Coordinates of C-alpha atoms in Angstrom, one line a residue:
Chain A
X1 CA -0.4 0.2 -0.6
X2 CA 1.2 3.2 -1.6
X3 CA 1.1 6.2 1.1
X4 CA -0.3 9.6 0.4
X5 CA 3.4 10.7 -0.1
X6 CA 4.5 8.4 -2.6
X7 CA 1.4 8.6 -4.7
X8 CA 2.6 12.2 -5.3
X9 CA 5.5 11.4 -6.0
X10 CA 4.4 8.5 -8.4
X11 CA 1.3 11.7 -10.4
X12 CA 4.2 14.0 -9.9
X13 CA 6.4 12.3 -12.3
X14 CA 3.4 10.5 -15.1
X15 CA 2.8 14.3 -15.5
X16 CA 6.6 15.2 -16.5
X17 CA 6.6 11.5 -18.4
X18 CA 3.8 12.9 -20.3
X19 CA 4.7 16.5 -20.9
X20 CA 8.2 14.1 -22.1
X21 CA 6.0 12.7 -24.1
X22 CA 4.6 15.4 -25.5
X23 CA 7.5 17.1 -26.5
X24 CA 9.3 14.8 -28.3
X25 CA 5.3 14.5 -30.6
X26 CA 5.9 17.6 -31.3
X27 CA 9.2 17.9 -31.9
X28 CA 8.5 15.2 -34.9
X29 CA 5.9 16.9 -35.9
X30 CA 7.8 19.9 -36.6
X31 CA 10.8 17.7 -38.0
X32 CA 7.9 15.7 -40.7
X33 CA 6.4 19.1 -41.5
X34 CA 9.8 20.6 -42.1
X35 CA 10.9 18.0 -44.0
X36 CA 8.1 17.8 -46.0
X37 CA 8.1 21.6 -46.9
X38 CA 11.9 20.9 -47.9
X39 CA 11.3 18.4 -50.4
X40 CA 7.9 20.5 -51.9
X41 CA 10.8 23.3 -51.9
X42 CA 12.9 21.3 -53.7
X43 CA 10.4 19.2 -55.8
X44 CA 8.9 22.7 -57.0
X45 CA 12.2 23.5 -58.2
X46 CA 12.7 20.7 -60.2
X47 CA 10.0 21.3 -62.0
X48 CA 11.0 24.8 -62.0
X49 CA 13.8 24.6 -63.6
X50 CA 12.6 21.2 -65.8
X51 CA 9.5 24.6 -67.1
X52 CA 12.4 26.5 -68.3
X53 CA 14.8 24.9 -69.5
X54 CA 12.6 22.0 -71.1
X55 CA 11.6 23.9 -74.4
X56 CA 15.1 25.4 -74.7
X57 CA 16.4 21.9 -75.6
X58 CA 12.9 20.4 -77.1
X59 CA 13.8 23.8 -79.5
X60 CA 17.6 22.2 -79.9
X61 CA 16.5 19.0 -81.4
X62 CA 14.4 21.2 -84.3
X63 CA 17.0 24.1 -84.8
X64 CA 20.4 25.9 -82.9
X65 CA 19.7 27.8 -80.3
X66 CA 22.3 30.9 -79.6
X67 CA 20.4 32.1 -76.6
X68 CA 20.9 30.2 -73.5
X69 CA 19.5 31.2 -70.3
X70 CA 22.2 31.3 -67.6
X71 CA 23.4 28.4 -65.2
X72 CA 22.0 29.3 -62.2
X73 CA 24.2 27.2 -59.8
X74 CA 21.5 25.4 -57.3
X75 CA 19.8 24.3 -60.8
X76 CA 22.6 22.5 -62.7
X77 CA 22.0 18.9 -61.5
X78 CA 18.2 19.3 -62.3
X79 CA 19.3 20.2 -65.9
X80 CA 21.9 18.3 -66.4
X81 CA 20.0 15.3 -65.2
X82 CA 16.9 16.7 -67.6
X83 CA 19.2 16.8 -70.7
X84 CA 20.3 13.2 -70.1
X85 CA 16.6 11.8 -69.2
X86 CA 16.1 13.4 -73.5
X87 CA 20.0 12.3 -75.2
X88 CA 19.2 8.8 -73.4
X89 CA 16.5 7.5 -75.7
X90 CA 18.0 9.0 -79.0
X91 CA 20.0 9.0 -81.4
X92 CA 21.3 9.9 -84.6
X93 CA 20.4 13.7 -85.5
X94 CA 19.0 14.2 -82.0
X95 CA 21.8 13.6 -80.1
X96 CA 24.2 15.6 -82.1
X97 CA 21.9 18.5 -81.9
X98 CA 21.3 17.8 -77.5
X99 CA 25.4 17.9 -77.5
X100 CA 26.1 21.0 -79.6
X101 CA 23.7 22.9 -76.7
X102 CA 25.0 21.2 -74.0
X103 CA 28.6 23.2 -75.0
X104 CA 26.9 26.5 -76.0
X105 CA 25.2 26.0 -72.4
X106 CA 28.4 25.7 -71.1
X107 CA 27.3 22.5 -69.3
X108 CA 30.3 20.4 -69.7
X109 CA 32.5 22.6 -68.1
X110 CA 29.8 22.1 -65.3
X111 CA 30.0 18.0 -65.3
X112 CA 33.4 18.9 -65.2
X113 CA 32.5 20.4 -61.5
X114 CA 30.5 18.5 -60.6
X115 CA 32.3 15.4 -61.5
X116 CA 35.7 16.5 -58.9
X117 CA 33.9 18.4 -56.3
X118 CA 29.9 17.2 -56.5
X119 CA 28.4 15.2 -53.9
X120 CA 27.3 11.7 -54.5
X121 CA 24.2 12.2 -56.6
X122 CA 26.0 15.1 -58.6
X123 CA 29.1 13.7 -59.2
X124 CA 26.4 10.3 -60.7
X125 CA 24.3 12.7 -63.0
X126 CA 27.4 14.4 -64.0
X127 CA 29.2 11.0 -65.1
X128 CA 25.6 9.9 -67.1
X129 CA 26.2 13.3 -69.1
X130 CA 29.5 13.2 -70.6
X131 CA 29.5 9.6 -71.3
X132 CA 26.2 10.8 -73.6
X133 CA 28.7 14.4 -74.0
X134 CA 31.2 11.9 -75.4
X135 CA 33.8 15.1 -73.9
X136 CA 37.4 13.2 -74.1
X137 CA 38.7 15.2 -71.5
X138 CA 36.6 13.3 -69.0
X139 CA 38.3 10.2 -69.9
X140 CA 41.1 10.0 -67.1
X141 CA 38.4 10.6 -64.2
X142 CA 36.0 8.3 -65.1
X143 CA 39.0 5.7 -65.5
X144 CA 39.2 6.4 -62.1
X145 CA 35.8 5.8 -61.3
X146 CA 35.3 2.3 -62.9
X147 CA 37.7 1.3 -60.0
X148 CA 35.9 2.3 -57.8
X149 CA 33.9 0.0 -55.5
X150 CA 31.0 1.6 -55.3
X151 CA 28.9 -0.3 -58.0
X152 CA 25.7 2.7 -59.3
X153 CA 29.3 4.3 -59.7
X154 CA 31.8 2.3 -61.4
X155 CA 28.4 0.9 -63.8
X156 CA 27.9 4.2 -64.7
X157 CA 31.3 5.8 -65.3
X158 CA 31.9 2.6 -67.2
X159 CA 29.1 2.5 -69.6
X160 CA 30.0 6.6 -70.1
X161 CA 33.6 5.6 -70.9
X162 CA 32.2 3.0 -73.6
X163 CA 29.3 5.8 -75.0
X164 CA 32.9 8.1 -75.6
X165 CA 34.3 6.3 -77.7
X166 CA 32.7 2.6 -78.1
X167 CA 35.7 0.5 -79.3
X168 CA 39.2 2.1 -77.5
X169 CA 36.3 1.6 -74.1
X170 CA 35.1 -1.6 -74.1
X171 CA 38.5 -2.5 -74.3
X172 CA 39.5 -0.6 -71.3
X173 CA 36.5 -1.6 -69.6
X174 CA 35.7 -4.7 -70.3
X175 CA 38.6 -7.1 -68.3
X176 CA 37.4 -4.7 -65.8
X177 CA 33.9 -5.5 -66.0
X178 CA 33.9 -8.9 -66.0
X179 CA 35.7 -8.9 -62.4
X180 CA 33.0 -7.2 -60.5
X181 CA 32.3 -10.5 -58.5
X182 CA 29.2 -8.5 -56.9
X183 CA 27.3 -7.7 -59.4
X184 CA 25.2 -10.0 -62.5
X185 CA 27.1 -10.4 -65.0
X186 CA 23.5 -8.5 -66.5
X187 CA 25.5 -5.3 -65.1
X188 CA 28.4 -6.6 -67.6
X189 CA 26.2 -7.0 -70.2
X190 CA 24.8 -4.0 -69.8
X191 CA 27.6 -1.6 -70.0
X192 CA 28.9 -2.5 -73.1
X193 CA 25.9 -2.8 -74.7
X194 CA 27.2 0.4 -76.8
X195 CA 30.0 -1.2 -78.0
X196 CA 30.7 -2.9 -81.2
X197 CA 30.3 -6.9 -80.3
X198 CA 33.2 -7.4 -82.3
X199 CA 35.1 -4.9 -80.4
X200 CA 33.8 -6.8 -76.5
X201 CA 34.5 -10.4 -78.4
X202 CA 38.0 -8.9 -79.1
X203 CA 39.1 -8.5 -75.4
X204 CA 37.1 -10.9 -74.0
X205 CA 37.9 -14.5 -76.2
X206 CA 41.7 -13.0 -74.9
X207 CA 41.1 -11.7 -70.8
X208 CA 39.3 -15.4 -70.4
X209 CA 42.6 -17.0 -71.0
X210 CA 45.2 -14.8 -68.6
X211 CA 43.5 -15.2 -65.7
X212 CA 43.5 -18.6 -63.6
X213 CA 40.2 -17.4 -61.9
X214 CA 37.5 -20.3 -62.2
X215 CA 34.4 -18.3 -60.9
X216 CA 35.8 -15.4 -63.3
X217 CA 37.0 -18.1 -66.8
X218 CA 33.3 -19.3 -66.4
X219 CA 31.9 -15.6 -66.0
X220 CA 33.8 -14.2 -68.9
X221 CA 32.2 -16.5 -70.8
X222 CA 28.8 -16.8 -69.9
X223 CA 29.2 -13.1 -70.3
X224 CA 31.1 -14.0 -73.9
X225 CA 27.7 -16.4 -74.8
X226 CA 25.9 -13.3 -74.8
X227 CA 27.6 -10.6 -76.5
X228 CA 28.8 -13.3 -79.9
X229 CA 27.7 -17.2 -79.4
X230 CA 29.8 -18.3 -82.1
X231 CA 33.2 -16.3 -81.3
X232 CA 32.1 -17.9 -77.5
X233 CA 32.4 -21.5 -79.2
X234 CA 35.8 -20.9 -80.8
X235 CA 37.0 -19.7 -77.3
X236 CA 35.3 -22.7 -75.5
X237 CA 36.9 -24.8 -78.4
X238 CA 40.0 -23.5 -77.0
X239 CA 38.8 -23.8 -73.5
X240 CA 37.5 -28.2 -73.2
X241 CA 41.2 -28.0 -75.0
X242 CA 43.1 -26.9 -72.3
X243 CA 41.2 -26.6 -68.5
X244 CA 40.4 -29.7 -66.0
X245 CA 38.5 -27.6 -63.7
X246 CA 34.4 -28.8 -64.5
X247 CA 33.2 -25.7 -63.8
X248 CA 35.1 -24.6 -67.4
X249 CA 34.3 -28.0 -69.0
X250 CA 30.2 -27.9 -68.1
X251 CA 30.5 -24.1 -69.5
X252 CA 31.4 -24.2 -72.2
X253 CA 30.2 -27.8 -73.5
X254 CA 27.1 -25.7 -72.6
X255 CA 28.3 -23.0 -74.9
X256 CA 29.6 -25.9 -77.5
X257 CA 26.7 -26.7 -78.1
X258 CA 24.7 -23.8 -79.2
X259 CA 27.2 -23.6 -81.9
X260 CA 28.1 -27.1 -83.3
X261 CA 29.9 -27.6 -85.6
X262 CA 30.7 -32.2 -87.6
X263 CA 34.1 -32.3 -85.8
X264 CA 32.7 -31.5 -82.8
X265 CA 32.4 -34.5 -81.7
X266 CA 35.5 -35.9 -80.9
X267 CA 36.0 -32.7 -78.5
X268 CA 32.6 -33.8 -76.6
X269 CA 33.2 -37.4 -76.7
X270 CA 36.3 -37.6 -74.3
X271 CA 34.1 -36.0 -71.5
X272 CA 31.8 -38.7 -71.3
X273 CA 33.5 -40.6 -68.9
X274 CA 34.4 -36.9 -66.1
X275 CA 34.7 -37.7 -63.4
X276 CA 32.7 -35.5 -62.6
X277 CA 28.2 -36.2 -63.6
X278 CA 27.5 -32.8 -64.4
X279 CA 29.7 -33.2 -66.4
X280 CA 29.1 -35.9 -68.3
X281 CA 25.3 -34.8 -68.4
X282 CA 26.4 -32.3 -70.5
X283 CA 28.4 -34.0 -72.5
X284 CA 25.7 -36.1 -73.5
X285 CA 23.2 -33.6 -73.9
X286 CA 25.6 -31.6 -76.0
X287 CA 26.2 -35.0 -78.3
X288 CA 22.8 -35.3 -78.7
X289 CA 22.9 -32.0 -81.0
X290 CA 25.2 -33.1 -82.6
X291 CA 23.5 -36.8 -83.8
X292 CA 27.0 -38.2 -85.5
X293 CA 27.3 -41.7 -86.7
X294 CA 27.5 -43.6 -84.1
X295 CA 27.5 -41.2 -81.2
X296 CA 24.0 -42.5 -79.8
X297 CA 26.0 -45.9 -79.0
X298 CA 28.0 -44.2 -77.7
X299 CA 24.7 -42.3 -76.2
X300 CA 23.4 -45.7 -74.9
X301 CA 26.8 -46.5 -73.0
X302 CA 25.7 -44.0 -70.9
X303 CA 21.8 -45.9 -69.7
X304 CA 24.1 -47.6 -66.8
X305 CA 26.0 -44.5 -65.0
X306 CA 26.1 -43.6 -61.4
X307 CA 23.7 -40.7 -61.8
X308 CA 20.7 -40.2 -62.3
X309 CA 20.8 -37.0 -64.1
X310 CA 23.3 -38.6 -66.2
X311 CA 21.3 -41.8 -66.7
X312 CA 17.8 -39.8 -67.7
X313 CA 19.5 -37.7 -70.1
X314 CA 21.1 -40.2 -72.0
X315 CA 17.4 -41.7 -72.2
X316 CA 16.3 -38.6 -73.7
X317 CA 18.6 -38.5 -75.2
X318 CA 18.2 -42.2 -76.9
X319 CA 14.9 -41.6 -77.8
X320 CA 15.5 -38.0 -79.4
X321 CA 17.9 -40.5 -81.8
X322 CA 17.2 -40.2 -85.5
X323 CA 19.3 -42.6 -86.2
X324 CA 17.9 -45.8 -83.1
X325 CA 14.4 -46.8 -84.2
X326 CA 11.6 -46.5 -81.3
X327 CA 11.4 -50.4 -81.4
X328 CA 14.5 -50.8 -80.3
X329 CA 14.6 -48.5 -78.0
X330 CA 11.7 -50.2 -76.5
X331 CA 13.6 -53.4 -76.9
X332 CA 16.8 -51.7 -74.9
X333 CA 13.7 -50.7 -72.6
X334 CA 12.9 -54.5 -71.9
X335 CA 16.9 -56.2 -71.9
X336 CA 18.9 -53.6 -71.0
X337 CA 21.4 -56.0 -68.7
X338 CA 21.1 -53.0 -66.1
X339 CA 18.3 -52.4 -64.0
X340 CA 18.6 -47.9 -63.4
X341 CA 19.1 -48.2 -67.4
X342 CA 16.3 -50.5 -67.6
X343 CA 14.1 -48.2 -65.3
X344 CA 16.0 -44.6 -67.3
X345 CA 14.4 -45.8 -70.6
X346 CA 11.4 -46.9 -69.1
X347 CA 10.7 -43.3 -67.2
X348 CA 11.1 -41.3 -70.5
X349 CA 8.8 -43.9 -72.7
X350 CA 6.5 -43.0 -70.7
X351 CA 6.8 -39.1 -69.9
X352 CA 6.4 -39.3 -74.1
X353 CA 3.6 -41.7 -74.3
X354 CA 0.7 -39.8 -75.3
Chain B
X1 CA 1.6 13.8 -92.9
X2 CA 1.1 16.7 -91.4
X3 CA -2.7 18.2 -89.8
X4 CA -3.5 14.2 -89.0
X5 CA -3.5 13.6 -85.5
X6 CA -1.2 11.4 -83.4
X7 CA -1.9 9.6 -80.6
X8 CA 1.9 8.7 -78.0
X9 CA 1.2 6.1 -75.7
X10 CA 4.8 6.5 -73.3
X11 CA 5.2 6.5 -69.4
X12 CA 8.3 7.9 -69.8
X13 CA 6.9 12.2 -69.4
X14 CA 10.2 13.7 -70.7
X15 CA 10.1 10.9 -74.0
X16 CA 6.3 12.0 -73.9
X17 CA 7.0 15.6 -73.8
X18 CA 9.6 15.3 -76.8
X19 CA 7.3 13.5 -78.8
X20 CA 4.5 16.1 -78.3
X21 CA 6.4 18.8 -79.5
X22 CA 8.7 17.1 -82.4
X23 CA 5.2 16.1 -83.9
X24 CA 3.0 19.6 -83.0
X25 CA 6.1 21.6 -84.7
X26 CA 5.8 18.9 -88.0
X27 CA 2.2 20.1 -87.8
X28 CA 1.4 17.3 -86.1
X29 CA -1.8 17.4 -83.7
X30 CA -0.7 14.9 -81.0
X31 CA -2.2 13.3 -78.4
X32 CA -0.1 11.9 -74.6
X33 CA -1.0 9.2 -72.6
X34 CA 1.0 8.6 -70.0
X35 CA -0.5 4.7 -69.1
X36 CA -1.7 1.9 -71.1
X37 CA -5.1 1.8 -68.9
X38 CA -6.2 5.6 -70.0
X39 CA -5.0 4.1 -73.4
X40 CA -7.5 1.3 -73.2
X41 CA -10.5 3.5 -72.5
X42 CA -9.2 6.6 -74.7
X43 CA -10.3 2.5 -77.3
X44 CA -14.0 3.9 -76.2
X45 CA -13.3 7.3 -78.7
X46 CA -12.4 8.5 -82.1
X47 CA -9.8 6.6 -84.0
X48 CA -6.8 9.5 -84.2
X49 CA -4.7 8.5 -88.1
X50 CA -2.0 6.9 -86.4
X51 CA -0.4 6.3 -82.4
X52 CA 3.0 5.1 -81.5
X53 CA 2.6 3.3 -78.7
X54 CA 5.1 2.4 -76.1
X55 CA 5.6 -2.1 -75.2
X56 CA 6.4 -1.8 -71.4
X57 CA 3.6 0.5 -69.8
X58 CA 1.7 0.7 -66.8
X59 CA -1.7 -0.9 -65.7
X60 CA -1.7 -2.8 -69.7
X61 CA 1.6 -3.6 -72.3
X62 CA 1.6 -2.1 -75.8
X63 CA 0.7 -5.6 -77.5
X64 CA -2.0 -6.0 -75.2
X65 CA -3.0 -2.8 -76.1
X66 CA -2.8 -3.6 -79.8
X67 CA -4.7 -6.5 -79.6
X68 CA -7.8 -4.8 -78.6
X69 CA -7.2 -2.2 -80.3
X70 CA -7.2 -5.0 -83.9
X71 CA -10.2 -6.3 -82.6
X72 CA -12.0 -2.9 -82.4
X73 CA -13.9 -2.5 -85.2
X74 CA -13.7 1.3 -86.1
X75 CA -9.9 1.5 -84.9
X76 CA -8.6 -1.4 -86.5
X77 CA -7.2 0.2 -89.7
X78 CA -5.6 2.5 -87.6
X79 CA -1.8 2.4 -88.4
X80 CA 0.1 1.8 -85.5
X81 CA 3.9 2.6 -85.1
X82 CA 5.5 0.0 -81.4
X83 CA 8.5 2.6 -79.6
X84 CA 10.0 0.7 -77.8
X85 CA 13.1 0.1 -75.7
X86 CA 12.7 -3.6 -76.2
X87 CA 14.4 -4.8 -79.3
X88 CA 15.0 -8.7 -80.0
X89 CA 14.4 -10.7 -82.9
X90 CA 11.2 -12.4 -80.6
X91 CA 9.9 -9.0 -79.2
X92 CA 9.8 -8.1 -82.9
X93 CA 7.8 -10.2 -84.1
X94 CA 6.1 -10.4 -80.5
X95 CA 4.8 -6.3 -82.4
X96 CA 3.9 -7.8 -85.4
X97 CA 2.1 -11.2 -85.4
X98 CA 0.0 -9.1 -82.7
X99 CA -0.7 -6.5 -85.6
X100 CA 2.2 -3.8 -85.0
X101 CA 2.8 -1.9 -88.7
X102 CA 5.9 -0.3 -88.7
X103 CA 8.4 -1.4 -84.6
X104 CA 11.5 1.4 -83.9
X105 CA 13.7 0.4 -81.4
X106 CA 15.3 3.2 -79.0
X107 CA 17.9 4.4 -78.9
X108 CA 16.0 6.3 -82.3
X109 CA 16.1 8.7 -84.5
X110 CA 14.1 11.0 -84.4
X111 CA 13.7 12.5 -88.1
X112 CA 13.2 9.0 -89.5
X113 CA 10.5 8.1 -86.6
X114 CA 9.1 11.1 -88.1
X115 CA 9.7 9.7 -91.8
X116 CA 8.2 5.9 -90.7
X117 CA 4.7 7.2 -89.2
X118 CA 4.2 9.3 -92.8
X119 CA 4.4 6.6 -94.6
X120 CA 1.8 4.8 -92.8
X121 CA -0.3 7.8 -93.1
X122 CA 0.2 7.7 -96.8
X123 CA -1.1 4.3 -97.4

C-alpha cells in the first residue's frame, strides 16, 4: 500500500513523462513538417527548372539555339539530369543537336566541376552526362571512377567510357567489368551494350585465358556467349582443350552446344567418362544435339551411369536419336542388363507416351 | 502527313513530351497518353490518324493494347508504330504478330520516326 506522499510522487512523475512524450511528439511533427516542406520545395524547384529549360532543349532538337539562359548554380544538377533523360532514347541528328546545345550552354564545364567536387548524386549525373556528351577530357576521371567500389558509380562510369569511345572504351572497360564479382553478369553485358560486339568479343576472348581465376573465367564465358555466341563457341573449343576445371568444361560444353560443328563430337566424347557428373551430363546433351554417326551407341552406353540425371538425359537423347528406331529403343528398355538403365529408359518412354 | 492526329502512348514523361513537341512542330496534332489504362479507355473514343505505342507500359502493355485495338471495329485499320527499348528478334516478331505496322527501337532518330509515321499515314 503506497502512502499519500508516494502517490503524489508517482503523479508528478507521470505528468512529467506525459509532458516529455507530448514535447517529443511535437518535435516529430515539426520535423516531419519541415522535411515535407523541404522535399516540396526541392520538387517545386526541380519542376520550375525543368519548365524553364525543357522547352529550350526541345527547341534545340529542331534548330540551333543561340540564346541560352544563364545556368544558376543550384539548377545545374536538374538541368544535366533533364539533358540526360532527353538524350538517352535518341540517336543520330537529335543527339548531335543536343550535344551542340550542351556545349553552347557550358554544361560540359559544369559536369567536369561536379564530377570533381560535387555530391555523390551530382557526380553520378555528371558521369552519365559526360558519356553522352562524348567529352574526351573526361576519360582520365572516368577511368578512375571505374575502379571505385560503389557498384552504381563504377558501372555508370564504365557505361560512360563505352559511350564516349565505343571501341577503345570497351577495350579498357571489358577486362574490369568482368571482374565485378558482386554484380550480376547482366550488369557487365548492359555496360558493354553500346560497344561493337566484335570489339567486346576480342577483348573477352583474350582475357579469358589471361586469368587463372575459374569463377572469373566462367563469368567471361557467360558474358561472351551473350555478346557473340559464335566467338564464344570458338573460345569454348580452346578452353576444352586446355582446362581441367569441371566448372569451365561444363560451361564450355553448354556454349558449344549452341554453335556446333560436325568435328566437335571428337572433342566432346572424351568428357563422357569424366569424374564429375555434371560434366558427363553436359557431354551427353551436347552429343545428342550433334547426332554424329556412332554417337548413338556412346549415348546408349551412358544409360548405366551412376548418376540419375546423366542416365535420365542419356535416355532422353536415346529416344530423340534419329539413328535409332523407336522399336529398338523399346527393346533396349526391356533387355538392358542394368536395371537402372531400364528404369531411366522406361521413365522417359512413359513421359513421352500419349 | 501534317495535320493528322497522332496518339502517343508513352509512360516516360520526357520522351512523351519530346515526341509531342517534335511532332507538333512537324504539323501533327498530338495527344499524349501516359499509361496502358488510359490508352484502353481512349479506345472508346474517335480513332486518330496513327498511334505511336510503347511496349512496356503500366497497367496494360503495348502488345495487349494493340490486340484490343485490332479487335475494335473503329480502330482496326489505324496504323500503329511500336516504339520500344526491346529490340530482340522475338519482341519484334511478337509485335508484328499482334498487328503492328512498324517497329522502332530506342535509341531512335526523330527524323526517321517522322518519316516512318508519314509513310504509314500515306498508305
